mmCIF file of C-alpha atoms in Angstrom:
data_model
loop_
_atom_site.group_PDB
_atom_site.id
_atom_site.type_symbol
_atom_site.label_atom_id
_atom_site.label_comp_id
_atom_site.label_asym_id
_atom_site.label_seq_id
_atom_site.Cartn_x
_atom_site.Cartn_y
_atom_site.Cartn_z
ATOM 1 C CA MET A 516 9.222 -23.759 -6.700
ATOM 2 C CA SER A 517 6.612 -21.264 -5.489
ATOM 3 C CA VAL A 518 6.579 -17.649 -6.670
ATOM 4 C CA THR A 519 7.486 -16.637 -3.114
ATOM 5 C CA ASP A 520 10.631 -18.786 -3.342
ATOM 6 C CA GLU A 521 11.552 -17.164 -6.653
ATOM 7 C CA TYR A 522 11.108 -13.728 -5.072
ATOM 8 C CA LEU A 523 13.481 -14.837 -2.288
ATOM 9 C CA GLN A 524 16.067 -15.805 -4.891
ATOM 10 C CA ASN A 525 15.660 -12.363 -6.479
ATOM 11 C CA ASN A 526 16.241 -10.846 -3.056
ATOM 12 C CA GLU A 527 19.689 -12.480 -2.836
ATOM 13 C CA THR A 528 20.707 -10.651 -6.006
ATOM 14 C CA TYR A 529 19.233 -7.403 -4.664
ATOM 15 C CA ALA A 530 21.047 -7.740 -1.328
ATOM 16 C CA ALA A 531 24.370 -8.440 -3.069
ATOM 17 C CA GLY A 532 24.237 -4.962 -4.616
ATOM 18 C CA PHE A 533 22.604 -3.211 -1.645
ATOM 19 C CA ALA A 534 24.073 0.165 -0.723
ATOM 20 C CA GLY A 535 23.101 0.164 2.966
ATOM 21 C CA PRO A 536 20.599 1.894 5.204
ATOM 22 C CA LEU A 537 18.865 5.207 4.537
ATOM 23 C CA PRO A 538 17.608 7.600 7.194
ATOM 24 C CA LEU A 539 13.984 6.999 8.172
ATOM 25 C CA PRO A 540 12.138 10.130 6.901
ATOM 26 C CA PRO A 541 11.469 10.174 3.128
ATOM 27 C CA ALA A 542 13.923 12.346 1.200
ATOM 28 C CA ARG A 543 11.237 14.062 -0.897
ATOM 29 C CA LYS A 544 8.737 14.535 2.004
ATOM 30 C CA THR A 545 5.936 13.018 -0.034
ATOM 31 C CA ALA A 546 3.362 10.276 0.533
ATOM 32 C CA VAL A 547 1.777 8.474 -2.419
ATOM 33 C CA VAL A 548 -1.594 6.697 -2.095
ATOM 34 C CA ALA A 549 -2.253 4.318 -4.997
ATOM 35 C CA CYS A 550 -4.216 1.265 -6.056
ATOM 36 C CA MET A 551 -2.623 -2.140 -5.350
ATOM 37 C CA GLU A 552 -3.214 -3.330 -8.871
ATOM 38 C CA ARG A 553 -0.578 -4.549 -11.255
ATOM 39 C CA PRO A 554 -0.520 -1.851 -13.945
ATOM 40 C CA LEU A 555 0.687 0.661 -11.371
ATOM 41 C CA ASN A 556 4.409 0.348 -10.710
ATOM 42 C CA VAL A 557 4.496 3.501 -8.618
ATOM 43 C CA TYR A 558 8.305 3.681 -8.773
ATOM 44 C CA GLY A 559 8.286 3.682 -12.575
ATOM 45 C CA VAL A 560 5.207 5.851 -13.039
ATOM 46 C CA LEU A 561 6.545 8.666 -10.816
ATOM 47 C CA GLY A 562 10.259 8.089 -11.314
ATOM 48 C CA LEU A 563 10.647 7.484 -7.578
ATOM 49 C CA GLN A 564 14.121 6.756 -6.350
ATOM 50 C CA GLU A 565 14.575 4.393 -3.429
ATOM 51 C CA GLY A 566 13.650 6.303 -0.301
ATOM 52 C CA ASP A 567 11.957 9.299 -1.929
ATOM 53 C CA SER A 568 8.436 8.770 -0.616
ATOM 54 C CA HIS A 569 6.091 6.774 1.530
ATOM 55 C CA VAL A 570 3.975 4.467 -0.599
ATOM 56 C CA ILE A 571 0.500 3.489 0.642
ATOM 57 C CA ARG A 572 -1.476 1.053 -1.499
ATOM 58 C CA ASN A 573 -4.783 -0.787 -1.222
ATOM 59 C CA ALA A 574 -7.569 -2.073 -3.439
ATOM 60 C CA GLY A 575 -8.643 1.028 -5.378
ATOM 61 C CA GLY A 576 -6.207 3.435 -3.778
ATOM 62 C CA ILE A 577 -9.084 4.608 -1.606
ATOM 63 C CA VAL A 578 -8.798 6.823 1.467
ATOM 64 C CA ALA A 579 -10.103 4.509 4.198
ATOM 65 C CA ASP A 580 -9.569 5.030 7.937
ATOM 66 C CA ASP A 581 -6.443 2.913 7.604
ATOM 67 C CA THR A 582 -5.156 5.279 4.896
ATOM 68 C CA ILE A 583 -5.688 8.235 7.243
ATOM 69 C CA ARG A 584 -3.786 6.278 9.936
ATOM 70 C CA SER A 585 -0.833 5.825 7.559
ATOM 71 C CA LEU A 586 -0.921 9.457 6.389
ATOM 72 C CA ALA A 587 -1.123 10.728 9.982
ATOM 73 C CA ILE A 588 1.966 8.682 10.930
ATOM 74 C CA SER A 589 3.704 9.787 7.715
ATOM 75 C CA GLN A 590 3.121 13.487 8.395
ATOM 76 C CA HIS A 591 3.248 13.765 12.190
ATOM 77 C CA LEU A 592 6.137 11.384 12.848
ATOM 78 C CA LEU A 593 8.095 11.244 9.600
ATOM 79 C CA GLY A 594 7.723 14.763 8.245
ATOM 80 C CA THR A 595 6.014 14.315 4.867
ATOM 81 C CA GLU A 596 4.232 17.344 3.431
ATOM 82 C CA GLU A 597 2.829 16.546 -0.032
ATOM 83 C CA ILE A 598 0.228 13.864 -0.872
ATOM 84 C CA VAL A 599 -0.233 12.276 -4.319
ATOM 85 C CA LEU A 600 -3.313 10.100 -4.987
ATOM 86 C CA ILE A 601 -3.363 7.726 -7.966
ATOM 87 C CA HIS A 602 -6.287 5.724 -9.328
ATOM 88 C CA HIS A 603 -6.065 4.061 -12.746
ATOM 89 C CA THR A 604 -8.231 3.289 -15.778
ATOM 90 C CA ASP A 605 -9.449 -0.310 -16.157
ATOM 91 C CA CYS A 606 -9.540 -0.579 -12.337
ATOM 92 C CA GLY A 607 -11.066 -3.750 -10.886
ATOM 93 C CA MET A 608 -13.030 -1.578 -8.438
ATOM 94 C CA LEU A 609 -15.207 -0.334 -11.315
ATOM 95 C CA THR A 610 -16.411 -3.849 -12.148
ATOM 96 C CA PHE A 611 -18.569 -4.824 -9.162
ATOM 97 C CA SER A 612 -20.785 -3.354 -6.456
ATOM 98 C CA ASP A 613 -20.198 -3.601 -2.712
ATOM 99 C CA GLU A 614 -23.365 -5.673 -2.413
ATOM 100 C CA GLN A 615 -22.197 -8.084 -5.125
ATOM 101 C CA PHE A 616 -18.854 -8.551 -3.404
ATOM 102 C CA ALA A 617 -20.440 -9.114 0.019
ATOM 103 C CA GLY A 618 -22.581 -11.787 -1.679
ATOM 104 C CA ILE A 619 -19.502 -13.463 -3.185
ATOM 105 C CA LEU A 620 -17.828 -13.586 0.223
ATOM 106 C CA GLU A 621 -20.969 -14.834 1.938
ATOM 107 C CA GLN A 622 -21.369 -17.592 -0.616
ATOM 108 C CA ALA A 623 -17.698 -18.617 -0.296
ATOM 109 C CA SER A 624 -17.374 -18.419 3.490
ATOM 110 C CA GLY A 625 -20.855 -18.428 4.988
ATOM 111 C CA GLU A 626 -20.158 -15.007 6.524
ATOM 112 C CA ARG A 627 -20.711 -11.418 5.425
ATOM 113 C CA PRO A 628 -17.867 -9.000 6.124
ATOM 114 C CA ASN A 629 -18.486 -6.139 8.561
ATOM 115 C CA TRP A 630 -16.669 -3.844 6.121
ATOM 116 C CA THR A 631 -17.620 -2.786 2.603
ATOM 117 C CA ALA A 632 -15.499 -3.321 -0.498
ATOM 118 C CA ASN A 633 -15.524 0.425 -1.247
ATOM 119 C CA SER A 634 -15.913 -0.146 -4.967
ATOM 120 C CA PHE A 635 -16.732 2.926 -7.050
ATOM 121 C CA PRO A 636 -18.547 3.539 -10.335
ATOM 122 C CA ASP A 637 -16.582 6.643 -11.324
ATOM 123 C CA LEU A 638 -12.789 7.030 -11.194
ATOM 124 C CA GLU A 639 -12.585 10.810 -11.145
ATOM 125 C CA GLY A 640 -15.430 11.003 -8.646
ATOM 126 C CA ASP A 641 -13.605 8.701 -6.250
ATOM 127 C CA VAL A 642 -10.385 10.664 -6.642
ATOM 128 C CA ARG A 643 -12.315 13.824 -5.690
ATOM 129 C CA ASP A 644 -13.967 12.045 -2.736
ATOM 130 C CA SER A 645 -10.550 10.785 -1.613
ATOM 131 C CA ILE A 646 -9.062 14.278 -1.706
ATOM 132 C CA LYS A 647 -12.055 15.541 0.277
ATOM 133 C CA ARG A 648 -11.636 12.840 2.943
ATOM 134 C CA ILE A 649 -8.040 13.940 3.431
ATOM 135 C CA ILE A 650 -8.914 17.654 3.497
ATOM 136 C CA ASP A 651 -11.705 16.963 6.015
ATOM 137 C CA SER A 652 -9.554 14.847 8.346
ATOM 138 C CA PRO A 653 -8.257 16.584 11.464
ATOM 139 C CA PHE A 654 -5.388 14.063 11.609
ATOM 140 C CA VAL A 655 -3.680 15.043 8.350
ATOM 141 C CA LYS A 656 -1.873 18.273 9.076
ATOM 142 C CA ASN A 657 -0.212 19.292 5.778
ATOM 143 C CA LYS A 658 -2.866 19.944 3.169
ATOM 144 C CA SER A 659 -1.309 22.547 0.890
ATOM 145 C CA SER A 660 -0.447 19.926 -1.751
ATOM 146 C CA VAL A 661 -3.059 17.146 -1.929
ATOM 147 C CA ARG A 662 -3.388 16.284 -5.615
ATOM 148 C CA GLY A 663 -5.165 13.422 -7.358
ATOM 149 C CA PHE A 664 -4.502 11.682 -10.664
ATOM 150 C CA VAL A 665 -5.832 8.967 -12.929
ATOM 151 C CA PHE A 666 -3.144 6.763 -14.484
ATOM 152 C CA ASP A 667 -4.090 5.746 -18.036
ATOM 153 C CA VAL A 668 -3.078 2.090 -18.404
ATOM 154 C CA ALA A 669 -3.130 2.429 -22.215
ATOM 155 C CA THR A 670 -0.653 5.306 -22.411
ATOM 156 C CA GLY A 671 1.242 5.290 -19.097
ATOM 157 C CA LYS A 672 0.244 8.928 -18.502
ATOM 158 C CA LEU A 673 -1.109 10.572 -15.365
ATOM 159 C CA HIS A 674 -4.051 12.940 -15.767
ATOM 160 C CA GLU A 675 -4.759 15.333 -12.926
ATOM 161 C CA VAL A 676 -8.289 15.401 -11.520
ATOM 162 C CA SER A 677 -9.408 18.932 -10.806
ATOM 163 C CA MET B 722 8.495 23.508 -8.337
ATOM 164 C CA SER B 723 6.863 21.071 -5.924
ATOM 165 C CA VAL B 724 7.960 17.443 -5.630
ATOM 166 C CA THR B 725 4.585 16.459 -7.105
ATOM 167 C CA ASP B 726 5.350 18.561 -10.203
ATOM 168 C CA GLU B 727 8.747 16.865 -10.539
ATOM 169 C CA TYR B 728 7.051 13.462 -10.323
ATOM 170 C CA LEU B 729 4.711 14.577 -13.120
ATOM 171 C CA GLN B 730 7.720 15.471 -15.267
ATOM 172 C CA ASN B 731 9.153 12.011 -14.556
ATOM 173 C CA ASN B 732 5.834 10.530 -15.673
ATOM 174 C CA GLU B 733 6.215 12.138 -19.123
ATOM 175 C CA THR B 734 9.477 10.233 -19.583
ATOM 176 C CA TYR B 735 7.862 7.026 -18.318
ATOM 177 C CA ALA B 736 4.872 7.378 -20.661
ATOM 178 C CA ALA B 737 7.156 8.006 -23.657
ATOM 179 C CA GLY B 738 8.592 4.504 -23.215
ATOM 180 C CA PHE B 739 5.371 2.816 -22.081
ATOM 181 C CA ALA B 740 4.648 -0.588 -23.630
ATOM 182 C CA GLY B 741 0.853 -0.518 -23.279
ATOM 183 C CA PRO B 742 -1.791 -2.173 -21.148
ATOM 184 C CA LEU B 743 -1.476 -5.473 -19.281
ATOM 185 C CA PRO B 744 -4.341 -7.824 -18.436
ATOM 186 C CA LEU B 745 -5.880 -7.118 -15.025
ATOM 187 C CA PRO B 746 -4.982 -10.235 -12.959
ATOM 188 C CA PRO B 747 -1.382 -10.325 -11.685
ATOM 189 C CA ALA B 748 0.874 -12.570 -13.764
ATOM 190 C CA ARG B 749 2.469 -14.270 -10.734
ATOM 191 C CA LYS B 750 -0.783 -14.652 -8.739
ATOM 192 C CA THR B 751 0.788 -13.116 -5.662
ATOM 193 C CA ALA B 752 -0.141 -10.318 -3.266
ATOM 194 C CA VAL B 753 2.531 -8.533 -1.247
ATOM 195 C CA VAL B 754 1.686 -6.683 2.010
ATOM 196 C CA ALA B 755 4.489 -4.349 3.093
ATOM 197 C CA CYS B 756 5.255 -1.279 5.174
ATOM 198 C CA MET B 757 4.875 2.101 3.424
ATOM 199 C CA GLU B 758 8.294 3.268 4.578
ATOM 200 C CA ARG B 759 11.080 4.389 2.360
ATOM 201 C CA PRO B 760 13.694 1.653 2.778
ATOM 202 C CA LEU B 761 11.311 -0.835 1.183
ATOM 203 C CA ASN B 762 11.285 -0.575 -2.592
ATOM 204 C CA VAL B 763 9.182 -3.692 -2.980
ATOM 205 C CA TYR B 764 9.948 -3.938 -6.714
ATOM 206 C CA GLY B 765 13.685 -3.995 -6.075
ATOM 207 C CA VAL B 766 13.621 -6.121 -2.926
ATOM 208 C CA LEU B 767 11.599 -8.921 -4.574
ATOM 209 C CA GLY B 768 12.706 -8.414 -8.171
ATOM 210 C CA LEU B 769 9.092 -7.762 -9.168
ATOM 211 C CA GLN B 770 8.459 -7.087 -12.809
ATOM 212 C CA GLU B 771 5.686 -4.682 -13.763
ATOM 213 C CA GLY B 772 2.425 -6.538 -13.325
ATOM 214 C CA ASP B 773 3.681 -9.537 -11.333
ATOM 215 C CA SER B 774 1.831 -8.926 -8.084
ATOM 216 C CA HIS B 775 -0.622 -6.852 -6.169
ATOM 217 C CA VAL B 776 1.161 -4.547 -3.766
ATOM 218 C CA ILE B 777 -0.615 -3.488 -0.562
ATOM 219 C CA ARG B 778 1.214 -1.057 1.717
ATOM 220 C CA ASN B 779 0.430 0.832 4.899
ATOM 221 C CA ALA B 780 2.189 2.149 8.001
ATOM 222 C CA GLY B 781 3.865 -0.963 9.423
ATOM 223 C CA GLY B 782 2.653 -3.394 6.777
ATOM 224 C CA ILE B 783 0.019 -4.486 9.284
ATOM 225 C CA VAL B 784 -2.991 -6.655 8.532
ATOM 226 C CA ALA B 785 -5.861 -4.276 9.341
ATOM 227 C CA ASP B 786 -9.473 -4.763 8.205
ATOM 228 C CA ASP B 787 -8.592 -2.704 5.150
ATOM 229 C CA THR B 788 -5.766 -5.128 4.351
ATOM 230 C CA ILE B 789 -8.200 -8.047 4.535
ATOM 231 C CA ARG B 790 -10.519 -6.078 2.205
ATOM 232 C CA SER B 791 -7.695 -5.700 -0.329
ATOM 233 C CA LEU B 792 -6.605 -9.349 -0.012
ATOM 234 C CA ALA B 793 -10.192 -10.572 -0.377
ATOM 235 C CA ILE B 794 -10.605 -8.566 -3.605
ATOM 236 C CA SER B 795 -7.178 -9.745 -4.780
ATOM 237 C CA GLN B 796 -7.992 -13.425 -4.268
ATOM 238 C CA HIS B 797 -11.731 -13.651 -5.003
ATOM 239 C CA LEU B 798 -11.859 -11.312 -7.998
ATOM 240 C CA LEU B 799 -8.339 -11.254 -9.402
ATOM 241 C CA GLY B 800 -7.117 -14.771 -8.764
ATOM 242 C CA THR B 801 -4.060 -14.347 -6.532
ATOM 243 C CA GLU B 802 -2.975 -17.358 -4.484
ATOM 244 C CA GLU B 803 0.213 -16.579 -2.540
ATOM 245 C CA ILE B 804 0.667 -13.879 0.118
ATOM 246 C CA VAL B 805 4.014 -12.333 1.102
ATOM 247 C CA LEU B 806 4.209 -10.115 4.208
ATOM 248 C CA ILE B 807 7.169 -7.773 4.718
ATOM 249 C CA HIS B 808 8.068 -5.753 7.796
ATOM 250 C CA HIS B 809 11.505 -4.136 8.121
ATOM 251 C CA THR B 810 14.155 -3.387 10.737
ATOM 252 C CA ASP B 811 14.388 0.219 11.948
ATOM 253 C CA CYS B 812 10.624 0.566 11.409
ATOM 254 C CA GLY B 813 8.993 3.771 12.644
ATOM 255 C CA MET B 814 6.222 1.677 14.221
ATOM 256 C CA LEU B 815 8.686 0.423 16.854
ATOM 257 C CA THR B 816 9.368 3.954 18.115
ATOM 258 C CA PHE B 817 6.090 5.005 19.735
ATOM 259 C CA SER B 818 3.027 3.613 21.499
ATOM 260 C CA ASP B 819 -0.565 3.894 20.309
ATOM 261 C CA GLU B 820 -1.322 6.033 23.352
ATOM 262 C CA GLN B 821 1.573 8.389 22.608
ATOM 263 C CA PHE B 822 0.428 8.817 19.027
ATOM 264 C CA ALA B 823 -3.190 9.446 20.034
ATOM 265 C CA GLY B 824 -1.825 12.127 22.383
ATOM 266 C CA ILE B 825 0.192 13.738 19.560
ATOM 267 C CA LEU B 826 -2.911 13.879 17.353
ATOM 268 C CA GLU B 827 -5.073 15.211 20.158
ATOM 269 C CA GLN B 828 -2.561 17.949 20.934
ATOM 270 C CA ALA B 829 -2.282 18.910 17.240
ATOM 271 C CA SER B 830 -5.970 18.766 16.317
ATOM 272 C CA GLY B 831 -8.013 18.853 19.509
ATOM 273 C CA GLU B 832 -9.477 15.424 18.636
ATOM 274 C CA ARG B 833 -8.518 11.844 19.393
ATOM 275 C CA PRO B 834 -8.794 9.376 16.511
ATOM 276 C CA ASN B 835 -11.351 6.572 16.777
ATOM 277 C CA TRP B 836 -8.688 4.209 15.390
ATOM 278 C CA THR B 837 -5.390 3.109 16.925
ATOM 279 C CA ALA B 838 -1.984 3.562 15.341
ATOM 280 C CA ASN B 839 -1.311 -0.194 15.520
ATOM 281 C CA SER B 840 2.308 0.340 16.514
ATOM 282 C CA PHE B 841 4.184 -2.739 17.704
ATOM 283 C CA PRO B 842 7.120 -3.372 20.051
ATOM 284 C CA ASP B 843 8.363 -6.527 18.294
ATOM 285 C CA LEU B 844 8.845 -6.964 14.543
ATOM 286 C CA GLU B 845 8.760 -10.752 14.382
ATOM 287 C CA GLY B 846 5.841 -10.867 16.798
ATOM 288 C CA ASP B 847 3.818 -8.560 14.575
ATOM 289 C CA VAL B 848 4.686 -10.585 11.476
ATOM 290 C CA ARG B 849 3.368 -13.688 13.276
ATOM 291 C CA ASP B 850 0.227 -11.832 14.397
ATOM 292 C CA SER B 851 -0.309 -10.623 10.822
ATOM 293 C CA ILE B 852 -0.037 -14.149 9.415
ATOM 294 C CA LYS B 853 -2.493 -15.336 12.072
ATOM 295 C CA ARG B 854 -4.994 -12.589 11.181
ATOM 296 C CA ILE B 855 -4.925 -13.766 7.570
ATOM 297 C CA ILE B 856 -5.197 -17.446 8.472
ATOM 298 C CA ASP B 857 -8.112 -16.663 10.817
ATOM 299 C CA SER B 858 -10.031 -14.555 8.278
ATOM 300 C CA PRO B 859 -12.919 -16.280 6.506
ATOM 301 C CA PHE B 860 -12.563 -13.802 3.631
ATOM 302 C CA VAL B 861 -9.091 -14.860 2.472
ATOM 303 C CA LYS B 862 -9.564 -18.112 0.626
ATOM 304 C CA ASN B 863 -6.050 -19.204 -0.471
ATOM 305 C CA LYS B 864 -3.916 -19.845 2.608
ATOM 306 C CA SER B 865 -1.459 -22.510 1.475
ATOM 307 C CA SER B 866 1.327 -19.933 1.018
ATOM 308 C CA VAL B 867 1.130 -17.112 3.572
ATOM 309 C CA ARG B 868 4.716 -16.297 4.495
ATOM 310 C CA GLY B 869 6.186 -13.431 6.490
ATOM 311 C CA PHE B 870 9.578 -11.745 6.343
ATOM 312 C CA VAL B 871 11.644 -9.045 7.990
ATOM 313 C CA PHE B 872 13.665 -6.915 5.551
ATOM 314 C CA ASP B 873 17.017 -5.934 7.055
ATOM 315 C CA VAL B 874 17.614 -2.287 6.072
ATOM 316 C CA ALA B 875 21.355 -2.692 6.746
ATOM 317 C CA THR B 876 21.907 -5.606 4.361
ATOM 318 C CA GLY B 877 18.943 -5.580 1.955
ATOM 319 C CA LYS B 878 18.140 -9.175 2.905
ATOM 320 C CA LEU B 879 14.807 -10.762 3.747
ATOM 321 C CA HIS B 880 14.679 -13.089 6.749
ATOM 322 C CA GLU B 881 11.729 -15.422 7.011
ATOM 323 C CA VAL B 882 9.770 -15.414 10.272
ATOM 324 C CA SER B 883 8.830 -18.921 11.314
#
């Protein structure tokens, strides 16, 4: 049985206890941008209840154009106001350069991607850059609470980047 | 107190019971791509344990270039093999057109984005398109299990799109 099939079995249990639909806009008017990686269970780390927040995740938790797209939809159409960014220690994105990754893909596929991996050498620096990209974007309208954190995978704690 | 501050208080409770670091690669070698929206608590819906899978989320759960970037890093550097795509009924992305959203942003900011919102009129159609984008990408190397689902927000159930 594949992992996907096991997840589908889990879903039957979930659906059996499902309480029914929630309204579309997030209850807590918050969007979280976080890394895709395994140590970060965003629901546990922030104590999110089902339906509290939008959750946007990608490799690194970076603010790419596609992140701005999601945040713009979140704020303009679904009424969120606060933004929480989370990177984490021991992040895979610290372990390679964009050039190295393009080389890996070229060797595996014969093609180089027309995008960069957006790896970063410095966690706090990338959190600051990510906050700046949001502040500088004309398409994110609510900027009074844009805060960034590093999640420490050894302790489970969030540390704010100032 | 802002919502972000409340989430930070929740994190203190989480950290107090934290079991310590996990190895970097996901235990179940799976990456999940899902919509950012509130009805979809991916951990609950799939019965994910902390550290099972990479979780990639954006507005719609679409497969944009940035999604391919995350999947390429997930598979080439962190060893995942299966991909699970999840859209959901009552999705915000069904409620507007790309042109309407560009107009909203232009009216609010005076600028039009150089990206599109990637809204879609048909859930199952976009799941199929998303699977195709993954299958067609030279940068995703493990394609033997790329499966797409619609999560029904009324019942909590996943329905596979074939």
